[in-house]
Amino acid sequence: CIRDREYFEAMHKVSTNVNTVLTRLIEVHETYQRKPALEMLDLTMEVVETVEKLEKYAEGQGIEFETVLGAEGPWKSDKHLLNLIIENMVRNAMLYKIRVGARVTIKTEYRNEGLVITVEDNGYGIQPGDEPKAFNIFFKGSPMPGGTGLEIYISKIAVEKLGGHVKLLRPKKNTIFEFTMPMVEN
């Protein structure tokens, strides 16, 4: 029966959404509990590998990815937390992309003896007045379906674990999130 199939499809969609939220909540908890394990990383390789993984995931979605890697060479950080920041911010951009001409740009640079990572997208954006809520748990700046409202929040926790901070530079048009992390000595 058609109604039975529609019912089971709806139940499958709801259970998938609940599973996604639970998975992200576990990620929030694990990030809060994690003590950074600092090691020397090849920053360029970490960014490129994370973006390539997400490009494969986004294949066929019409998203153009660009990386501008001005910060090259070794960087002392927690590999898991660094990748978590990039992955969740790019995932957020992918979830709230525009339909045609979607673009995500990841930039790295050294500034004032620290690392700055910016993630810029031309997606739906954060609406005027919602800027202060952008880093709140479960906040979704878009009425579009999908996403958990945890992607930006997880990135914020991860960057704070690394002694850094994040800010929203431009809430509409192209949305830009800037993550700044201090250099870690020994």
Coordinates of N, CA, C and O in Angstrom, one line a residue:
C1 N 0.8 -1.2 0.0 CA 0.0 0.0 0.0 C 0.9 1.3 0.0 O 1.9 1.3 0.7
I2 N 0.5 2.2 -0.7 CA 1.3 3.5 -0.9 C 1.4 4.2 0.5 O 2.5 4.7 0.8
R3 N 0.3 4.2 1.3 CA 0.4 4.9 2.6 C 1.4 4.2 3.5 O 2.1 4.9 4.3
D4 N 1.4 2.9 3.5 CA 2.4 2.2 4.3 C 3.8 2.5 3.9 O 4.6 2.8 4.8
R5 N 4.1 2.6 2.7 CA 5.4 2.9 2.2 C 5.8 4.3 2.6 O 6.9 4.6 3.0
E6 N 4.8 5.3 2.4 CA 5.1 6.7 2.8 C 5.4 6.7 4.3 O 6.3 7.5 4.7
Y7 N 4.6 6.0 5.1 CA 4.8 6.0 6.5 C 6.2 5.5 6.9 O 6.9 6.1 7.7
F8 N 6.6 4.4 6.3 CA 7.9 3.8 6.6 C 9.1 4.7 6.1 O 10.1 4.8 6.7
E9 N 8.9 5.3 5.0 CA 9.9 6.3 4.5 C 10.0 7.5 5.4 O 11.1 7.9 5.7
A10 N 8.9 7.9 5.9 CA 8.9 9.0 6.9 C 9.6 8.6 8.2 O 10.4 9.3 8.8
M11 N 9.3 7.4 8.7 CA 9.9 6.9 9.9 C 11.4 6.7 9.7 O 12.2 7.0 10.5
H12 N 11.8 6.2 8.5 CA 13.2 6.1 8.2 C 14.0 7.4 8.2 O 15.0 7.6 8.8
K13 N 13.3 8.5 7.6 CA 13.9 9.8 7.6 C 14.1 10.3 9.0 O 15.1 10.9 9.4
V14 N 13.0 10.2 9.8 CA 13.1 10.7 11.2 C 14.2 9.9 12.0 O 15.0 10.5 12.7
S15 N 14.3 8.6 11.8 CA 15.3 7.9 12.6 C 16.7 8.2 12.1 O 17.6 8.3 12.9
T16 N 16.9 8.5 10.8 CA 18.2 8.9 10.3 C 18.5 10.3 10.9 O 19.7 10.5 11.3
N17 N 17.6 11.2 11.0 CA 17.8 12.5 11.6 C 18.2 12.4 13.0 O 19.1 13.1 13.5
V18 N 17.5 11.6 13.8 CA 17.8 11.4 15.2 C 19.2 10.8 15.4 O 19.9 11.2 16.2
N19 N 19.5 9.8 14.5 CA 20.9 9.2 14.6 C 21.9 10.3 14.3 O 23.0 10.3 15.0
T20 N 21.7 11.2 13.4 CA 22.7 12.2 13.1 C 22.9 13.2 14.2 O 24.0 13.5 14.6
V21 N 21.8 13.6 14.9 CA 21.8 14.4 16.0 C 22.6 13.7 17.2 O 23.5 14.3 17.8
L22 N 22.3 12.5 17.4 CA 23.0 11.8 18.5 C 24.4 11.6 18.2 O 25.3 11.8 19.1
T23 N 24.8 11.3 17.0 CA 26.2 11.2 16.6 C 26.9 12.6 16.8 O 28.0 12.6 17.4
R24 N 26.3 13.7 16.5 CA 26.9 15.0 16.7 C 27.0 15.3 18.2 O 28.0 15.9 18.6
L25 N 26.0 14.9 18.9 CA 26.0 15.2 20.4 C 27.2 14.4 21.1 O 27.9 14.9 22.0
I26 N 27.4 13.2 20.6 CA 28.5 12.4 21.1 C 29.8 13.1 20.7 O 30.8 13.2 21.5
E27 N 29.9 13.7 19.5 CA 31.1 14.4 19.1 C 31.3 15.6 20.0 O 32.4 16.0 20.3
V28 N 30.2 16.3 20.3 CA 30.3 17.5 21.3 C 30.9 17.0 22.6 O 31.8 17.6 23.1
H29 N 30.3 15.9 23.1 CA 30.8 15.4 24.4 C 32.3 15.0 24.4 O 33.1 15.4 25.3
E30 N 32.6 14.3 23.3 CA 34.0 13.8 23.2 C 35.0 15.0 23.0 O 36.1 15.0 23.6
T31 N 34.6 16.0 22.3 CA 35.4 17.2 22.2 C 35.6 18.0 23.5 O 36.7 18.4 23.8
Y32 N 34.5 18.1 24.3 CA 34.6 18.7 25.6 C 35.6 18.0 26.5 O 36.3 18.5 27.2
Q33 N 35.5 16.6 26.4 CA 36.3 15.8 27.3 C 37.8 15.6 26.9 O 38.6 15.3 27.7
R34 N 38.0 15.9 25.6 CA 39.4 15.7 25.1 C 40.4 16.6 25.6 O 40.2 17.8 25.6
K35 N 41.5 16.1 26.0 CA 42.7 16.9 26.3 C 43.5 16.9 25.1 O 43.8 15.9 24.5
P36 N 43.9 18.1 24.6 CA 44.7 18.2 23.3 C 46.0 17.4 23.4 O 46.7 17.5 24.4
A37 N 46.2 16.5 22.4 CA 47.4 15.8 22.2 C 48.2 16.5 21.1 O 48.0 16.2 20.0
L38 N 49.1 17.3 21.6 CA 49.9 18.1 20.6 C 51.0 17.4 19.9 O 51.7 16.6 20.6
E39 N 51.1 17.6 18.6 CA 52.2 16.9 17.8 C 52.4 17.8 16.6 O 51.6 18.7 16.3
M40 N 53.6 17.7 16.0 CA 53.9 18.4 14.9 C 53.2 17.9 13.7 O 53.2 16.7 13.4
L41 N 52.5 18.7 13.0 CA 51.7 18.3 11.8 C 52.1 19.1 10.6 O 52.6 20.2 10.7
D42 N 51.9 18.4 9.4 CA 52.1 19.1 8.2 C 50.8 19.8 7.9 O 49.8 19.2 7.5
L43 N 50.7 21.1 8.2 CA 49.4 21.8 8.1 C 48.8 21.7 6.7 O 47.6 21.5 6.6
T44 N 49.6 21.9 5.7 CA 49.0 21.8 4.3 C 48.4 20.5 4.1 O 47.3 20.4 3.5
M45 N 49.1 19.4 4.4 CA 48.6 18.1 4.2 C 47.3 17.8 5.0 O 46.4 17.2 4.4
E46 N 47.2 18.3 6.2 CA 46.0 18.1 7.0 C 44.8 18.8 6.4 O 43.8 18.2 6.3
V47 N 45.0 20.0 5.9 CA 43.9 20.7 5.3 C 43.5 20.1 4.0 O 42.3 19.8 3.7
V48 N 44.5 19.8 3.2 CA 44.2 19.2 1.9 C 43.5 17.8 2.0 O 42.5 17.6 1.3
E49 N 44.0 17.0 2.9 CA 43.3 15.7 3.1 C 41.9 15.8 3.6 O 41.0 15.1 3.2
T50 N 41.7 16.7 4.5 CA 40.3 16.9 5.1 C 39.4 17.4 4.0 O 38.3 16.9 3.8
V51 N 39.8 18.4 3.2 CA 39.0 18.9 2.1 C 38.7 17.9 1.1 O 37.6 17.8 0.6
E52 N 39.8 17.1 0.7 CA 39.6 16.1 -0.3 C 38.5 15.0 0.1 O 37.7 14.6 -0.7
K53 N 38.5 14.7 1.4 CA 37.6 13.7 1.9 C 36.1 14.3 1.8 O 35.2 13.6 1.4
L54 N 36.0 15.6 2.1 CA 34.7 16.2 2.0 C 34.3 16.4 0.6 O 33.1 16.4 0.3
E55 N 35.2 16.7 -0.3 CA 34.9 16.8 -1.7 C 34.3 15.5 -2.3 O 33.3 15.5 -3.0
K56 N 34.9 14.4 -1.9 CA 34.3 13.1 -2.3 C 32.9 12.9 -1.8 O 32.0 12.4 -2.5
Y57 N 32.7 13.3 -0.5 CA 31.4 13.2 0.1 C 30.4 14.1 -0.7 O 29.2 13.7 -0.8
A58 N 30.8 15.3 -1.1 CA 29.9 16.3 -1.8 C 29.8 16.1 -3.3 O 29.2 16.8 -3.9
E59 N 30.5 15.0 -3.8 CA 30.5 14.8 -5.2 C 29.1 14.8 -5.8 O 28.2 14.2 -5.2
G60 N 28.9 15.5 -6.8 CA 27.5 15.6 -7.5 C 26.6 16.6 -6.9 O 25.5 16.8 -7.3
Q61 N 27.1 17.4 -5.9 CA 26.2 18.4 -5.2 C 26.5 19.8 -5.8 O 25.8 20.7 -5.4
G62 N 27.4 19.9 -6.8 CA 27.6 21.2 -7.4 C 28.3 22.2 -6.6 O 28.0 23.4 -6.7
I63 N 29.2 21.7 -5.7 CA 29.9 22.6 -4.8 C 31.4 22.7 -5.3 O 32.0 21.7 -5.5
E64 N 31.8 24.0 -5.5 CA 33.2 24.2 -5.9 C 34.0 24.5 -4.6 O 33.7 25.3 -3.8
F65 N 35.1 23.8 -4.4 CA 36.0 24.0 -3.3 C 37.3 24.7 -3.7 O 37.8 24.4 -4.8
E66 N 37.7 25.6 -2.9 CA 39.0 26.3 -3.1 C 39.8 26.3 -1.8 O 39.2 26.5 -0.8
T67 N 41.1 26.0 -2.0 CA 42.0 26.1 -0.8 C 43.1 27.1 -1.1 O 43.6 27.1 -2.2
V68 N 43.3 28.0 -0.2 CA 44.3 29.0 -0.3 C 45.2 28.8 0.9 O 44.9 29.3 2.0
L69 N 46.3 28.1 0.7 CA 47.1 27.7 1.9 C 48.4 28.5 2.0 O 49.4 28.1 1.5
G70 N 48.3 29.7 2.6 CA 49.4 30.5 2.8 C 50.2 30.1 4.0 O 51.4 30.5 4.1
A71 N 49.7 29.4 4.9 CA 50.4 28.8 6.1 C 51.0 27.5 5.7 O 50.2 26.5 5.6
E72 N 52.2 27.4 5.5 CA 52.8 26.1 5.1 C 53.8 25.7 6.2 O 54.3 26.5 7.0
G73 N 54.2 24.4 6.1 CA 55.2 23.9 7.0 C 54.6 23.3 8.2 O 53.4 23.1 8.3
P74 N 55.4 22.9 9.2 CA 54.9 22.3 10.4 C 54.2 23.2 11.3 O 54.5 24.4 11.4
W75 N 53.2 22.6 12.0 CA 52.4 23.4 13.0 C 52.1 22.4 14.1 O 51.7 21.3 13.9
K76 N 52.3 22.9 15.4 CA 52.1 22.0 16.5 C 50.6 22.2 16.9 O 50.2 23.3 17.3
S77 N 49.9 21.1 16.9 CA 48.5 21.1 17.2 C 48.0 19.7 17.5 O 48.7 18.7 17.4
D78 N 46.7 19.6 17.8 CA 46.1 18.3 18.0 C 45.4 18.0 16.6 O 44.5 18.7 16.2
K79 N 45.9 16.9 16.0 CA 45.4 16.6 14.7 C 43.9 16.4 14.6 O 43.2 16.9 13.8
H80 N 43.3 15.7 15.6 CA 41.9 15.4 15.6 C 41.1 16.7 15.7 O 40.1 16.9 15.0
L81 N 41.5 17.6 16.7 CA 40.8 18.8 16.9 C 40.9 19.8 15.6 O 39.9 20.4 15.2
L82 N 42.1 19.8 15.1 CA 42.3 20.7 13.9 C 41.4 20.2 12.7 O 40.7 21.0 12.1
N83 N 41.4 18.9 12.5 CA 40.5 18.3 11.4 C 39.0 18.5 11.7 O 38.2 18.7 10.8
L84 N 38.7 18.4 13.0 CA 37.3 18.6 13.4 C 36.8 20.0 13.1 O 35.7 20.2 12.6
I85 N 37.6 21.0 13.3 CA 37.3 22.4 13.0 C 37.0 22.5 11.5 O 35.9 23.0 11.1
I86 N 37.9 22.1 10.7 CA 37.7 22.2 9.2 C 36.6 21.4 8.7 O 35.7 21.9 8.0
E87 N 36.5 20.2 9.2 CA 35.4 19.3 8.7 C 34.0 19.8 9.0 O 33.1 19.8 8.2
N88 N 33.8 20.3 10.3 CA 32.5 20.7 10.7 C 32.1 22.0 10.0 O 31.0 22.2 9.7
M89 N 33.1 22.9 9.8 CA 32.8 24.2 9.1 C 32.5 24.0 7.6 O 31.5 24.6 7.1
V90 N 33.2 23.1 7.0 CA 32.9 22.8 5.6 C 31.6 22.0 5.5 O 30.7 22.3 4.6
R91 N 31.3 21.1 6.4 CA 30.0 20.4 6.5 C 28.9 21.4 6.6 O 27.9 21.3 5.9
N92 N 29.0 22.4 7.5 CA 28.0 23.4 7.7 C 27.8 24.1 6.4 O 26.6 24.4 6.0
A93 N 28.8 24.5 5.7 CA 28.7 25.2 4.4 C 28.0 24.4 3.4 O 27.2 24.8 2.6
M94 N 28.3 23.1 3.4 CA 27.6 22.1 2.4 C 26.2 22.0 2.7 O 25.3 21.9 1.8
L95 N 25.8 22.0 4.0 CA 24.4 21.8 4.4 C 23.5 22.9 4.0 O 22.3 22.8 3.6
Y96 N 24.1 24.2 4.0 CA 23.3 25.4 3.8 C 23.7 26.1 2.5 O 23.6 27.3 2.4
K97 N 24.1 25.3 1.5 CA 24.6 25.9 0.3 C 23.4 26.4 -0.6 O 22.3 26.0 -0.4
I98 N 23.8 27.3 -1.5 CA 22.8 27.8 -2.5 C 22.7 26.7 -3.6 O 23.6 25.8 -3.7
R99 N 21.7 26.7 -4.4 CA 21.5 25.7 -5.3 C 22.4 25.7 -6.5 O 22.9 24.7 -7.0
V100 N 22.8 26.9 -7.0 CA 23.6 27.0 -8.2 C 24.8 27.9 -7.8 O 24.7 28.9 -7.2
G101 N 26.0 27.4 -8.2 CA 27.2 28.2 -8.0 C 27.7 28.1 -6.5 O 28.4 29.1 -6.1
A102 N 27.4 27.1 -5.8 CA 27.9 26.9 -4.4 C 29.4 26.9 -4.4 O 30.0 26.2 -5.2
R103 N 30.0 27.6 -3.4 CA 31.4 27.7 -3.3 C 31.8 27.7 -1.8 O 31.2 28.4 -1.0
V104 N 32.9 27.0 -1.5 CA 33.5 27.0 -0.2 C 35.0 27.2 -0.3 O 35.6 26.5 -1.1
T105 N 35.5 28.2 0.4 CA 36.9 28.5 0.4 C 37.5 28.4 1.7 O 37.0 28.9 2.7
I106 N 38.6 27.6 1.8 CA 39.3 27.4 3.1 C 40.7 28.1 2.9 O 41.4 27.8 1.9
K107 N 41.0 29.0 3.8 CA 42.3 29.7 3.7 C 43.1 29.5 5.0 O 42.5 29.5 6.1
T108 N 44.4 29.4 4.9 CA 45.2 29.4 6.1 C 46.3 30.5 5.9 O 46.8 30.7 4.8
E109 N 46.7 31.1 7.0 CA 47.8 32.0 7.0 C 48.3 32.2 8.4 O 47.6 31.9 9.4
Y110 N 49.6 32.6 8.5 CA 50.2 32.9 9.8 C 50.0 34.4 10.0 O 50.3 35.2 9.1
R111 N 49.5 34.8 11.2 CA 49.3 36.2 11.5 C 49.6 36.4 13.0 O 49.1 35.7 13.8
N112 N 50.5 37.3 13.3 CA 50.8 37.7 14.7 C 51.2 36.4 15.5 O 50.7 36.2 16.6
E113 N 52.1 35.6 14.9 CA 52.6 34.4 15.6 C 51.5 33.4 15.9 O 51.6 32.7 16.9
G114 N 50.5 33.4 15.1 CA 49.4 32.4 15.3 C 48.9 31.9 14.0 O 49.2 32.5 12.9
L115 N 48.1 30.9 14.0 CA 47.5 30.4 12.8 C 46.1 30.9 12.6 O 45.3 30.9 13.6
V116 N 45.7 31.4 11.4 CA 44.4 31.8 11.2 C 43.8 30.9 10.0 O 44.4 30.8 9.0
I117 N 42.7 30.3 10.3 CA 42.0 29.6 9.3 C 40.6 30.3 9.0 O 39.9 30.5 10.0
T118 N 40.4 30.6 7.8 CA 39.1 31.1 7.5 C 38.3 30.2 6.6 O 38.9 29.5 5.7
V119 N 37.0 30.0 6.8 CA 36.1 29.2 6.0 C 35.1 30.2 5.5 O 34.3 30.8 6.3
E120 N 35.0 30.3 4.2 CA 34.1 31.3 3.6 C 33.1 30.5 2.6 O 33.6 29.6 1.9
D121 N 31.9 30.8 2.7 CA 30.9 30.2 1.7 C 29.9 31.2 1.3 O 29.7 32.2 1.9
N122 N 29.3 30.9 0.1 CA 28.3 31.8 -0.4 C 26.9 31.2 -0.3 O 26.0 31.4 -1.1
G123 N 26.7 30.5 0.8 CA 25.4 29.8 1.1 C 24.4 30.7 1.6 O 24.4 31.9 1.5
Y124 N 23.4 30.1 2.3 CA 22.3 30.8 2.8 C 22.7 32.0 3.8 O 22.1 33.0 3.8
G125 N 23.7 31.7 4.6 CA 24.1 32.8 5.5 C 23.4 32.9 6.8 O 22.4 32.2 7.1
I126 N 23.9 33.8 7.7 CA 23.3 34.1 9.0 C 22.4 35.3 8.8 O 23.0 36.3 8.3
Q127 N 21.2 35.3 9.2 CA 20.3 36.4 9.0 C 20.7 37.6 10.0 O 21.1 37.4 11.1
P128 N 20.5 38.8 9.5 CA 20.7 40.0 10.4 C 19.9 39.8 11.7 O 18.8 39.4 11.7
G129 N 20.6 40.1 12.8 CA 20.0 39.9 14.1 C 20.3 38.6 14.8 O 20.2 38.4 16.0
D130 N 20.7 37.6 14.0 CA 21.0 36.3 14.5 C 22.5 36.1 14.8 O 22.9 35.0 15.2
E131 N 23.3 37.1 14.5 CA 24.8 37.0 14.6 C 25.2 36.5 16.0 O 26.0 35.6 16.1
P132 N 24.6 37.1 17.1 CA 25.1 36.7 18.5 C 24.7 35.2 18.8 O 25.4 34.6 19.6
K133 N 23.8 34.6 18.1 CA 23.4 33.2 18.3 C 24.2 32.2 17.4 O 24.0 31.0 17.6
A134 N 25.0 32.7 16.5 CA 25.7 31.8 15.6 C 26.5 30.7 16.2 O 26.6 29.6 15.6
F135 N 27.0 30.9 17.4 CA 27.9 29.9 18.1 C 27.1 29.1 19.2 O 27.8 28.4 19.9
N136 N 25.8 29.3 19.3 CA 25.0 28.6 20.3 C 24.8 27.2 19.8 O 24.6 26.9 18.6
I137 N 24.7 26.3 20.8 CA 24.3 24.9 20.5 C 22.9 24.8 19.8 O 22.0 25.5 20.2
F138 N 22.8 24.0 18.8 CA 21.6 23.8 18.1 C 21.1 25.0 17.2 O 20.0 24.9 16.7
F139 N 21.9 26.0 17.1 CA 21.4 27.2 16.3 C 21.6 26.9 14.9 O 22.7 26.4 14.4
K140 N 20.5 27.1 14.1 CA 20.5 27.0 12.7 C 20.1 28.3 12.1 O 19.0 28.7 12.4
G141 N 21.0 29.0 11.4 CA 20.6 30.3 10.8 C 19.8 30.2 9.6 O 19.6 31.2 8.9
S142 N 19.4 29.0 9.2 CA 18.7 28.8 8.0 C 17.4 28.0 8.2 O 17.4 27.1 9.0
P143 N 16.3 28.4 7.6 CA 15.1 27.6 7.7 C 15.2 26.3 6.8 O 14.2 25.5 6.8
M144 N 16.3 26.2 6.1 CA 16.4 25.0 5.2 C 16.5 23.7 6.0 O 17.1 23.7 7.1
P145 N 15.9 22.6 5.5 CA 16.0 21.4 6.3 C 17.5 20.8 6.2 O 18.2 21.2 5.4
G146 N 17.8 20.0 7.2 CA 19.1 19.4 7.2 C 19.9 20.1 8.3 O 19.6 21.2 8.7
G147 N 21.0 19.4 8.6 CA 21.9 20.0 9.6 C 21.3 19.8 11.0 O 20.2 19.5 11.2
T148 N 22.2 19.9 12.0 CA 21.8 19.7 13.4 C 21.9 21.0 14.2 O 21.4 21.0 15.3
G149 N 22.6 22.0 13.7 CA 22.8 23.2 14.5 C 24.0 22.9 15.4 O 24.2 23.7 16.3
L150 N 24.8 21.9 15.2 CA 25.9 21.5 16.0 C 27.2 21.7 15.3 O 28.3 21.7 16.0
E151 N 27.2 21.9 14.0 CA 28.5 21.9 13.3 C 29.4 23.1 13.7 O 30.6 22.9 14.0
I152 N 28.8 24.3 13.7 CA 29.6 25.5 14.2 C 30.0 25.4 15.6 O 31.1 25.7 16.0
Y153 N 29.1 24.9 16.4 CA 29.3 24.7 17.9 C 30.5 23.8 18.1 O 31.3 24.1 19.0
I154 N 30.5 22.7 17.4 CA 31.6 21.7 17.6 C 33.0 22.4 17.2 O 34.0 22.2 17.9
S155 N 33.0 23.1 16.1 CA 34.2 23.8 15.7 C 34.6 24.8 16.8 O 35.8 24.9 17.1
K156 N 33.7 25.5 17.4 CA 34.0 26.5 18.4 C 34.7 25.8 19.6 O 35.7 26.3 20.1
I157 N 34.1 24.7 20.0 CA 34.7 24.0 21.2 C 36.1 23.5 20.9 O 37.0 23.7 21.7
A158 N 36.3 23.0 19.7 CA 37.6 22.5 19.3 C 38.7 23.6 19.2 O 39.8 23.4 19.7
V159 N 38.3 24.7 18.7 CA 39.3 25.8 18.6 C 39.6 26.4 20.0 O 40.7 26.7 20.3
E160 N 38.6 26.4 20.9 CA 38.8 26.8 22.3 C 39.7 25.8 23.0 O 40.6 26.3 23.8
K161 N 39.6 24.6 22.7 CA 40.5 23.6 23.3 C 41.9 23.8 22.9 O 42.9 23.4 23.6
L162 N 42.1 24.4 21.7 CA 43.5 24.7 21.2 C 43.9 26.1 21.7 O 45.0 26.5 21.2
G163 N 43.2 26.7 22.5 CA 43.6 28.0 23.1 C 43.2 29.2 22.2 O 43.7 30.3 22.3
G164 N 42.4 28.9 21.2 CA 42.1 30.0 20.2 C 40.6 30.5 20.4 O 40.0 30.2 21.3
H165 N 40.2 31.2 19.4 CA 38.9 31.8 19.3 C 38.4 31.8 17.9 O 39.1 31.7 16.9
V166 N 37.1 32.0 17.8 CA 36.4 32.1 16.5 C 35.5 33.3 16.4 O 35.0 33.7 17.4
K167 N 35.4 33.9 15.2 CA 34.5 35.0 15.1 C 33.8 34.9 13.7 O 34.4 34.4 12.7
L168 N 32.7 35.5 13.6 CA 31.9 35.6 12.4 C 32.2 37.0 11.8 O 32.0 38.0 12.5
L169 N 32.8 37.0 10.6 CA 33.3 38.3 10.0 C 32.2 38.9 9.2 O 32.1 40.1 9.2
R170 N 31.5 38.2 8.5 CA 30.4 38.8 7.6 C 29.2 37.8 7.6 O 29.3 36.8 7.0
P171 N 28.2 38.2 8.3 CA 27.0 37.3 8.4 C 26.2 37.1 7.2 O 25.5 36.1 7.1
K172 N 26.2 38.0 6.2 CA 25.3 37.8 5.0 C 26.2 38.0 3.8 O 27.3 38.4 3.9
K173 N 25.7 37.7 2.7 CA 26.4 37.6 1.4 C 27.3 36.4 1.5 O 26.8 35.3 1.5
N174 N 28.6 36.6 1.6 CA 29.5 35.5 1.8 C 29.7 35.4 3.3 O 30.1 36.4 3.9
T175 N 29.5 34.3 3.9 CA 29.7 34.1 5.3 C 31.1 33.7 5.6 O 31.6 32.7 4.9
I176 N 31.8 34.3 6.5 CA 33.2 34.0 6.8 C 33.4 33.8 8.2 O 33.0 34.7 9.1
F177 N 33.9 32.6 8.6 CA 34.2 32.3 10.0 C 35.8 32.3 10.0 O 36.4 31.7 9.2
E178 N 36.3 33.0 11.0 CA 37.7 33.1 11.2 C 38.1 32.4 12.5 O 37.6 32.8 13.6
F179 N 39.0 31.4 12.4 CA 39.5 30.7 13.6 C 41.0 31.1 13.8 O 41.8 31.0 12.9
T180 N 41.3 31.6 15.0 CA 42.7 32.0 15.3 C 43.2 31.2 16.4 O 42.5 31.0 17.5
M181 N 44.3 30.5 16.2 CA 45.0 29.7 17.2 C 46.4 30.1 17.5 O 47.1 30.4 16.5
P182 N 46.8 30.3 18.8 CA 48.1 30.7 19.1 C 49.1 29.6 18.8 O 48.8 28.4 18.8
M183 N 50.4 30.1 18.6 CA 51.5 29.1 18.4 C 51.7 28.5 19.8 O 51.7 29.1 20.8
V184 N 51.9 27.2 19.8 CA 52.2 26.4 21.0 C 53.7 26.1 21.1 O 54.3 25.6 20.1
E185 N 54.3 26.5 22.1 CA 55.7 26.2 22.3 C 55.8 24.8 23.1 O 55.1 24.6 24.1
N186 N 56.7 24.0 22.7 CA 57.0 22.7 23.3 C 55.7 22.2 23.8 O 55.3 21.7 24.6

